[in-house]
Protein backbone atom coordinates (compact mmCIF):
# COMPACT_ATOMS: atom_id res chain seq x y z
CA MET A 1 16.81 -12.94 13.24
CA GLU A 2 12.89 -13.55 13.33
CA LEU A 3 11.07 -15.75 11.20
CA LEU A 4 7.33 -16.81 10.95
CA ARG A 5 6.99 -20.34 11.50
CA ILE A 6 3.48 -21.88 9.87
CA GLU A 7 2.10 -25.37 10.31
CA GLY A 8 -0.23 -25.90 7.00
CA GLY A 9 -3.40 -27.34 6.37
CA MET A 10 -5.61 -25.47 9.09
CA PRO A 11 -8.23 -23.62 7.37
CA ILE A 12 -8.52 -19.57 7.82
CA SER A 13 -12.10 -19.25 9.07
CA GLY A 14 -14.12 -17.20 11.33
CA GLU A 15 -15.08 -13.22 11.42
CA THR A 16 -12.55 -10.27 11.49
CA ARG A 17 -12.56 -6.64 10.95
CA VAL A 18 -9.93 -4.89 8.64
CA TYR A 19 -8.05 -2.06 9.85
CA GLY A 20 -6.87 1.28 8.10
CA ALA A 21 -5.02 1.49 5.04
CA LYS A 22 -1.49 1.75 4.78
CA ASN A 23 -1.55 3.39 1.96
CA ALA A 24 -3.83 5.72 2.59
CA ALA A 25 -2.56 6.59 6.14
CA LEU A 26 1.07 7.37 5.02
CA PRO A 27 0.21 10.28 2.68
CA ILE A 28 -2.57 11.59 5.01
CA LEU A 29 0.35 11.36 7.63
CA ALA A 30 2.66 13.37 5.24
CA ALA A 31 -0.22 15.85 4.71
CA THR A 32 -0.42 17.04 8.28
CA VAL A 33 2.89 19.19 8.08
CA MET A 34 0.87 21.48 5.97
CA VAL A 35 -1.38 22.21 8.74
CA ALA A 36 -0.38 24.80 11.17
CA GLY A 37 -2.10 23.27 13.77
CA THR A 38 -3.12 19.76 15.13
CA SER A 39 -4.77 17.05 13.06
CA VAL A 40 -6.08 13.83 14.78
CA ILE A 41 -6.12 10.54 12.35
CA GLU A 42 -7.98 7.74 13.10
CA ASP A 43 -7.74 4.04 12.50
CA VAL A 44 -4.19 4.36 11.79
CA PRO A 45 -2.46 0.93 11.36
CA ASP A 46 0.65 -0.11 13.81
CA LEU A 47 3.02 -0.71 10.88
CA GLU A 48 6.93 -0.52 10.50
CA ASP A 49 6.13 2.19 7.70
CA VAL A 50 3.54 4.29 9.57
CA ARG A 51 6.44 4.36 12.72
CA VAL A 52 9.16 5.34 10.36
CA MET A 53 6.71 8.33 8.67
CA LEU A 54 6.08 9.20 12.51
CA GLN A 55 9.61 9.20 13.45
CA ILE A 56 10.66 11.72 10.17
CA LEU A 57 7.41 13.94 11.21
CA GLU A 58 9.11 14.49 14.86
CA GLN A 59 12.46 14.81 13.52
CA LEU A 60 11.06 17.67 11.11
CA GLY A 61 9.75 19.32 14.67
CA ALA A 62 6.08 17.89 14.90
CA ARG A 63 4.51 16.67 18.20
CA VAL A 64 3.48 13.18 17.47
CA ARG A 65 1.16 11.52 19.95
CA TRP A 66 -0.57 8.31 19.82
CA GLN A 67 -4.20 8.73 21.16
CA GLY A 68 -5.37 4.86 22.41
CA VAL A 69 -4.20 2.06 20.05
CA THR A 70 -5.37 3.36 16.43
CA SER A 71 -5.37 7.29 16.62
CA VAL A 72 -2.52 9.45 15.80
CA GLU A 73 -2.38 13.37 16.90
CA VAL A 74 0.33 15.36 14.70
CA ASP A 75 0.65 19.15 15.61
CA ALA A 76 2.93 20.33 13.09
CA SER A 77 2.45 24.18 14.04
CA SER A 78 6.08 23.58 15.69
CA ILE A 79 8.19 22.31 12.48
CA HIS A 80 11.52 23.73 12.32
CA SER A 81 12.91 21.62 9.81
CA THR A 82 12.42 20.98 5.83
CA ASN A 83 15.35 18.34 5.52
CA VAL A 84 13.80 14.86 5.56
CA PRO A 85 16.39 12.44 7.34
CA ALA A 86 18.41 10.56 4.77
CA ASP A 87 18.42 7.42 6.82
CA LEU A 88 14.81 7.27 7.47
CA MET A 89 14.15 8.23 3.67
CA GLN A 90 16.12 4.87 2.68
CA ARG A 91 13.90 2.87 5.10
CA MET A 92 10.59 3.55 3.38
CA ARG A 93 9.76 4.87 -0.05
CA SER A 94 6.54 6.64 0.90
CA SER A 95 8.38 9.52 2.32
CA ILE A 96 8.63 10.81 -0.95
CA PHE A 97 5.35 11.97 -0.21
CA LEU A 98 6.64 14.85 2.10
CA MET A 99 8.10 16.37 -0.94
CA GLY A 100 4.85 18.29 -1.82
CA PRO A 101 3.59 19.15 1.64
CA LEU A 102 6.66 20.68 3.06
CA LEU A 103 7.47 22.83 -0.55
CA ALA A 104 3.93 24.03 -0.06
CA ARG A 105 3.73 25.30 3.13
CA PHE A 106 7.76 26.16 3.57
CA GLY A 107 8.85 26.82 -0.13
CA ASP A 108 11.62 24.37 0.61
CA VAL A 109 12.44 20.64 0.90
CA THR A 110 15.56 18.61 0.72
CA LEU A 111 15.49 14.67 0.82
CA SER A 112 17.26 11.86 -0.62
CA LYS A 113 16.06 9.47 -3.20
CA PRO A 114 13.86 6.86 -1.35
CA GLY A 115 14.12 3.27 -0.38
CA GLY A 116 11.44 0.79 -0.05
CA CYS A 117 10.95 -2.82 -1.87
CA VAL A 118 12.81 -3.57 -4.90
CA ILE A 119 10.15 -4.54 -7.56
CA GLY A 120 11.13 -2.66 -10.14
CA GLN A 121 11.43 0.76 -11.75
CA ARG A 122 9.56 3.12 -9.59
CA PRO A 123 10.94 6.28 -10.92
CA ILE A 124 10.21 9.76 -9.17
CA ASP A 125 10.42 11.94 -12.29
CA PHE A 126 6.86 12.39 -12.42
CA HIS A 127 6.72 13.85 -9.02
CA LEU A 128 10.00 16.12 -10.15
CA ARG A 129 8.46 17.27 -13.29
CA GLY A 130 5.26 18.15 -11.99
CA MET A 131 6.53 20.34 -9.23
CA ARG A 132 8.63 22.26 -11.88
CA GLN A 133 5.52 22.78 -13.74
CA LEU A 134 4.20 24.34 -10.48
CA GLY A 135 7.13 26.72 -10.42
CA ALA A 136 9.57 24.51 -8.31
CA LYS A 137 13.36 24.84 -8.75
CA ILE A 138 14.93 21.24 -8.62
CA ASP A 139 18.70 20.76 -7.92
CA GLU A 140 19.87 17.09 -7.84
CA GLN A 141 23.48 16.53 -6.47
CA HIS A 142 25.14 13.58 -4.72
CA GLY A 143 21.95 11.38 -4.13
CA TYR A 144 20.25 14.48 -2.83
CA ILE A 145 17.11 16.55 -4.09
CA ARG A 146 16.49 20.10 -3.26
CA CYS A 147 13.26 21.78 -4.41
CA SER A 148 12.62 25.31 -3.51
CA ALA A 149 9.89 28.09 -4.58
CA ARG A 150 9.03 31.21 -3.43
CA ARG A 151 5.54 30.32 -4.23
CA LEU A 152 3.93 27.42 -6.27
CA ILE A 153 1.89 28.92 -8.91
CA GLY A 154 -1.33 26.60 -10.30
CA SER A 155 -0.59 24.95 -13.63
CA SER A 156 -2.03 22.24 -15.95
CA ILE A 157 -0.30 18.87 -15.41
CA THR A 158 -0.61 15.42 -17.53
CA LEU A 159 0.84 12.17 -16.13
CA ASP A 160 2.64 9.96 -18.50
CA PHE A 161 1.09 7.17 -16.32
CA PRO A 162 -1.47 7.34 -13.81
CA SER A 163 0.84 7.33 -10.78
CA VAL A 164 -0.62 7.15 -7.28
CA GLY A 165 2.42 8.49 -5.58
CA ALA A 166 2.66 11.32 -8.18
CA THR A 167 -0.94 12.28 -8.18
CA GLU A 168 -1.15 12.52 -4.33
CA ASN A 169 2.11 14.50 -4.45
CA LEU A 170 1.05 17.10 -6.94
CA MET A 171 -2.45 17.05 -5.19
CA MET A 172 -0.96 18.00 -1.76
CA ALA A 173 1.42 20.92 -3.26
CA ALA A 174 -1.38 22.20 -5.36
CA SER A 175 -3.53 22.76 -2.10
CA LEU A 176 -1.36 25.64 -0.96
CA ALA A 177 -0.60 27.03 -4.51
CA ASP A 178 -1.89 30.21 -6.13
CA GLY A 179 -4.43 29.66 -8.39
CA VAL A 180 -5.77 26.26 -10.17
CA THR A 181 -4.10 23.18 -11.18
CA VAL A 182 -5.31 20.34 -13.26
CA ILE A 183 -4.10 17.12 -13.22
CA GLU A 184 -4.72 15.00 -16.18
CA ASN A 185 -4.30 11.03 -16.53
CA ALA A 186 -4.59 11.12 -12.52
CA ALA A 187 -4.61 8.29 -10.56
CA ARG A 188 -8.05 6.64 -9.44
CA GLU A 189 -6.94 4.59 -6.89
CA PRO A 190 -9.27 4.79 -3.52
CA GLU A 191 -6.28 5.94 -1.55
CA VAL A 192 -6.15 9.36 -3.82
CA GLU A 193 -9.99 10.03 -3.26
CA ASP A 194 -9.11 9.17 0.56
CA LEU A 195 -6.13 11.92 0.55
CA ALA A 196 -8.36 14.31 -1.03
CA GLN A 197 -11.51 13.82 1.28
CA PHE A 198 -8.74 14.57 4.37
CA LEU A 199 -7.32 17.49 2.44
CA GLN A 200 -11.10 18.94 2.02
CA ALA A 201 -11.83 18.31 5.37
CA THR A 202 -8.78 20.68 6.21
CA GLY A 203 -10.08 23.37 3.99
CA ALA A 204 -8.46 22.35 0.70
CA SER A 205 -10.85 22.64 -2.49
CA ILE A 206 -10.40 19.58 -4.64
CA GLU A 207 -12.65 18.24 -7.78
CA GLY A 208 -12.48 14.95 -9.70
CA ALA A 209 -10.63 13.02 -6.98
CA GLY A 210 -11.26 9.33 -7.96
CA THR A 211 -11.54 10.18 -11.78
CA ASP A 212 -8.90 10.64 -14.14
CA THR A 213 -8.86 14.58 -14.01
CA VAL A 214 -8.29 16.12 -10.72
CA ILE A 215 -8.88 20.20 -10.22
CA VAL A 216 -7.29 21.71 -7.30
CA HIS A 217 -8.16 25.23 -6.29
CA GLY A 218 -5.25 26.80 -4.37
CA CYS A 219 -5.89 28.06 -0.99
CA SER A 220 -3.81 30.36 1.62
CA HIS A 221 -3.86 27.91 4.52
CA LEU A 222 -5.28 24.77 5.91
CA HIS A 223 -6.98 23.95 9.34
CA GLY A 224 -6.64 20.89 11.66
CA THR A 225 -9.32 18.29 11.76
CA GLU A 226 -10.34 14.82 12.82
CA TYR A 227 -10.28 12.12 9.86
CA ARG A 228 -10.77 8.32 10.03
CA ILE A 229 -8.68 6.48 6.89
CA ILE A 230 -10.44 4.23 4.94
CA PRO A 231 -9.89 0.42 5.67
CA ASP A 232 -7.38 -1.47 3.76
CA ARG A 233 -8.20 -3.08 0.61
CA ILE A 234 -5.03 -5.41 0.17
CA VAL A 235 -5.19 -6.78 4.21
CA THR A 236 -8.92 -7.60 2.83
CA GLY A 237 -7.92 -9.16 -0.36
CA THR A 238 -5.02 -11.00 1.47
CA LEU A 239 -7.18 -12.66 3.99
CA MET A 240 -9.99 -13.61 1.82
CA LEU A 241 -7.22 -15.53 -0.54
CA ALA A 242 -5.89 -16.94 2.43
CA ALA A 243 -9.56 -18.31 3.53
CA ALA A 244 -9.69 -19.61 -0.10
CA ALA A 245 -6.51 -21.23 -0.33
CA THR A 246 -6.95 -23.24 3.00
CA ARG A 247 -10.69 -24.22 2.26
CA GLY A 248 -12.11 -22.32 4.75
CA GLU A 249 -15.02 -19.68 5.22
CA LEU A 250 -14.15 -16.28 6.45
CA THR A 251 -16.18 -13.09 7.10
CA VAL A 252 -14.64 -9.54 7.05
CA HIS A 253 -16.61 -6.91 8.68
CA GLY A 254 -15.76 -3.07 7.63
CA ALA A 255 -14.58 -3.66 4.12
CA ARG A 256 -15.14 -1.52 1.19
CA VAL A 257 -16.91 -3.80 -1.39
CA ASP A 258 -16.38 -1.01 -4.03
CA HIS A 259 -12.84 -1.24 -3.53
CA LEU A 260 -12.39 -4.79 -4.18
CA GLY A 261 -14.84 -5.41 -7.40
CA ALA A 262 -12.05 -6.74 -9.53
CA VAL A 263 -10.81 -8.96 -7.10
CA LEU A 264 -14.04 -10.11 -5.83
CA GLN A 265 -14.95 -11.06 -9.59
CA LYS A 266 -11.91 -13.07 -9.98
CA LEU A 267 -12.34 -14.88 -6.80
CA ARG A 268 -15.64 -15.80 -8.16
CA ASP A 269 -14.31 -16.93 -11.46
CA THR A 270 -12.26 -19.83 -9.42
CA GLY A 271 -15.44 -20.99 -8.16
CA VAL A 272 -15.06 -19.23 -4.69
CA ARG A 273 -18.42 -18.16 -3.12
CA VAL A 274 -18.35 -14.88 -2.43
CA GLN A 275 -21.15 -13.06 -0.45
CA VAL A 276 -21.57 -9.37 0.10
CA ASP A 277 -23.79 -7.49 2.39
CA ARG A 278 -23.07 -3.93 2.42
CA ASP A 279 -19.64 -3.69 4.39
CA ILE A 280 -19.58 -7.27 5.06
CA ILE A 281 -17.79 -9.87 2.76
CA THR A 282 -17.80 -13.70 3.46
CA VAL A 283 -15.88 -16.12 1.11
CA LYS A 284 -16.20 -19.86 1.09
CA CYS A 285 -14.23 -22.22 -0.60
CA ASP A 286 -14.85 -26.14 0.13
CA GLU A 287 -13.74 -27.54 -3.27
CA THR A 288 -10.36 -27.21 -5.45
CA PRO A 289 -10.80 -23.50 -7.17
CA SER A 290 -10.38 -23.59 -10.98
CA ALA A 291 -7.62 -21.63 -12.69
CA VAL A 292 -8.14 -18.22 -13.88
CA ASP A 293 -5.91 -15.40 -15.98
CA PHE A 294 -5.83 -11.76 -14.91
CA ARG A 295 -3.74 -8.58 -15.67
CA THR A 296 -2.89 -6.18 -13.11
CA ALA A 297 -3.92 -2.58 -14.08
CA PRO A 298 -4.23 0.85 -12.07
CA PHE A 299 -7.75 1.27 -10.52
CA PRO A 300 -10.35 -0.09 -11.23
CA GLY A 301 -8.25 -2.82 -12.60
CA PHE A 302 -6.86 -5.91 -10.45
CA PRO A 303 -4.44 -4.45 -7.91
CA THR A 304 -0.73 -5.19 -8.62
CA ASP A 305 -0.45 -5.45 -4.67
CA LEU A 306 -2.73 -8.63 -4.87
CA GLN A 307 -1.18 -10.19 -7.85
CA ALA A 308 1.74 -12.33 -5.47
CA PRO A 309 -1.04 -13.51 -3.03
CA PHE A 310 -3.56 -14.58 -5.66
CA MET A 311 -0.82 -16.69 -7.73
CA ALA A 312 -0.16 -18.15 -4.28
CA LEU A 313 -4.07 -19.48 -4.28
CA LEU A 314 -3.74 -20.46 -8.09
CA THR A 315 -0.57 -22.75 -7.37
CA THR A 316 -2.91 -25.63 -6.42
CA ALA A 317 -6.05 -24.73 -8.83
CA LYS A 318 -7.15 -27.04 -11.29
CA GLY A 319 -5.85 -26.04 -14.68
CA THR A 320 -3.48 -23.64 -16.15
CA SER A 321 -3.54 -19.62 -14.71
CA VAL A 322 -1.75 -17.17 -16.91
CA ILE A 323 -0.86 -13.74 -15.07
CA HIS A 324 0.13 -10.59 -16.65
CA GLU A 325 2.14 -8.05 -14.41
CA SER A 326 1.65 -4.59 -16.18
CA VAL A 327 2.49 -2.13 -13.23
CA PHE A 328 6.13 -3.16 -11.96
CA GLU A 329 8.29 -5.31 -14.25
CA ALA A 330 10.21 -7.29 -11.14
CA ARG A 331 7.24 -8.14 -9.20
CA PHE A 332 7.82 -12.04 -9.60
CA LYS A 333 10.51 -12.44 -7.10
CA HIS A 334 8.25 -14.73 -5.08
CA VAL A 335 8.44 -17.25 -7.69
CA ASP A 336 11.55 -18.84 -6.62
CA GLU A 337 10.37 -19.18 -3.63
CA LEU A 338 6.84 -20.89 -4.30
CA GLN A 339 8.92 -23.04 -6.52
CA ARG A 340 11.03 -24.30 -3.49
CA MET A 341 7.60 -25.07 -2.15
CA GLY A 342 6.63 -27.26 -5.28
CA ALA A 343 4.76 -24.67 -7.30
CA ASP A 344 4.79 -25.11 -11.02
CA VAL A 345 5.14 -21.41 -11.95
CA ASN A 346 7.14 -20.49 -15.28
CA VAL A 347 8.16 -16.54 -15.87
CA ASP A 348 8.48 -15.17 -19.19
CA LEU A 349 9.28 -11.17 -18.67
CA ARG A 350 6.08 -9.60 -17.34
CA THR A 351 4.06 -13.00 -17.82
CA ALA A 352 3.58 -15.89 -15.29
CA VAL A 353 2.27 -19.14 -16.16
CA VAL A 354 1.03 -21.28 -13.02
CA ARG A 355 0.00 -24.96 -13.54
CA GLY A 356 -1.78 -26.05 -10.52
CA VAL A 357 -0.38 -28.89 -8.55
CA PRO A 358 -2.28 -31.24 -6.21
CA MET A 359 -0.36 -29.71 -2.82
CA LEU A 360 2.52 -27.41 -2.07
CA SER A 361 5.12 -28.68 0.44
CA GLY A 362 6.60 -26.66 3.53
CA ALA A 363 9.96 -25.29 3.01
CA ARG A 364 12.21 -22.72 4.34
CA VAL A 365 11.95 -19.74 2.27
CA THR A 366 12.61 -15.63 2.10
CA ALA A 367 10.32 -12.74 1.38
CA SER A 368 12.16 -10.03 -0.34
CA ASP A 369 9.34 -7.78 -0.69
CA LEU A 370 6.20 -6.82 1.14
CA ARG A 371 3.52 -8.45 -1.26
CA GLY A 372 6.06 -11.26 -2.22
CA GLY A 373 5.96 -12.07 1.65
CA ALA A 374 2.11 -12.06 1.64
CA ALA A 375 2.22 -14.63 -1.17
CA LEU A 376 4.51 -17.10 0.99
CA LEU A 377 2.24 -16.57 3.93
CA VAL A 378 -1.03 -17.69 1.91
CA ALA A 379 1.52 -20.76 0.42
CA GLY A 380 2.41 -21.61 3.85
CA LEU A 381 -0.86 -21.79 5.49
CA MET A 382 -2.11 -24.10 2.41
CA ALA A 383 1.07 -26.15 2.22
CA ASP A 384 1.76 -29.99 3.60
CA GLY A 385 3.87 -29.64 6.75
CA THR A 386 6.04 -26.58 8.07
CA THR A 387 6.81 -23.61 6.49
CA GLU A 388 9.45 -21.08 7.60
CA VAL A 389 9.21 -17.51 6.29
CA ASP A 390 12.67 -15.43 6.67
CA GLY A 391 12.46 -11.55 5.64
CA VAL A 392 9.80 -10.74 8.06
CA LYS A 393 10.69 -7.29 8.04
CA HIS A 394 9.22 -6.89 4.81
CA ILE A 395 5.92 -8.34 5.61
CA ASP A 396 5.48 -5.77 8.98
CA ARG A 397 5.64 -3.11 6.66
CA GLY A 398 2.16 -3.89 5.37
CA TYR A 399 0.39 -6.14 7.99
CA GLN A 400 -0.12 -5.32 11.58
CA ALA A 401 0.66 -8.37 13.90
CA ILE A 402 0.02 -10.73 11.05
CA GLU A 403 0.87 -13.83 13.32
CA ALA A 404 -1.78 -12.81 15.73
CA HIS A 405 -4.44 -11.92 13.45
CA LEU A 406 -3.75 -15.34 11.58
CA SER A 407 -3.85 -17.36 14.78
CA ARG A 408 -7.13 -15.78 15.83
CA LEU A 409 -8.69 -17.27 12.31
CA GLY A 410 -7.23 -20.94 13.05
CA ALA A 411 -3.82 -20.75 11.81
CA ARG A 412 -0.95 -22.61 13.34
CA ILE A 413 1.75 -19.83 13.14
CA GLU A 414 4.55 -17.96 15.12
CA ARG A 415 6.85 -15.44 15.14
CA VAL A 416 10.25 -17.14 16.59
CA THR A 417 13.99 -15.84 16.69
CA VAL A 418 16.68 -17.88 15.31
């Protein structure tokens, strides 16, 4: 069993460059199966979820090859199967992204209900309802889902909630459908826009990505391309929060400031100094931050994926903070572990009240999901004494070699096997 051992109290400082976004890479890699040729995706993070997606592509028959350290070449011309392996589906929820592309290209796909972090209800009903509106027949039996269609037909689809996954899946499927598809109440997240730009680079016709109305003009085929994915806004935010929590000064290069507006504003509200120069963000914190209130929301609101790490910062802030989680109802699993470290946090349904304490104390804690694990890392970096974080597999799903990255920025952190 692996864990991360942290000696707290060292400021996170220096300069770093953020790598490509996991939440953009996964749907884009899934979309490569729609291309009867070769795609080269650049700035792909080497993460557990990415490795699982590449394994799935290989088992479907695609030829996959890393080019250097950060680029992946996918030749989907040899795909011979539309059955997504159940064991790999259970390891990664994002494998659901293969539904739309395989259905659109081959007219058939079979997959099991996906796994991933347990952070609340994340039903795939939006995906299935949208596929039906595009003309697919859906059969659900014994935990498996089969979608089939001779040809997908463009339709007008209104999502009950601006689901990122459903927006992306439907956008991919509609790219090879007959006619025009209009997706209303679409997700506006940067990763949706990035997927649309990749699809456009392959020949798709998409308007409005990044707004709440996406219009897709279906086409007959997509061609290979080279594409660089956007930087990871959640990793950027986590690093900035780690620097603020440890009273450090960190400069992040290659960031997308326009993807982090709500987070940067809340950091400023705590008293953290934030300086922006094009794609460079510098945060500096040499005093105790002040409490702030915030509510998670779909983009451009405060991202749910940074709620937990931001809570870790607020555990030692001056005053009382109130956090409302409006996206996932079970995303406070990290609270019990923060309490083990001395945090004063009370949860009532979807609201957490955080009363700042002078200092956290190192403890043995367990990450039960990806972003909760990031919160425990931030807490361990700021705590007095030694913190050991179990459940590293969750953290590895979204942070590339996190112990090496943080060590370069001054942290005393190591991965150990026990």
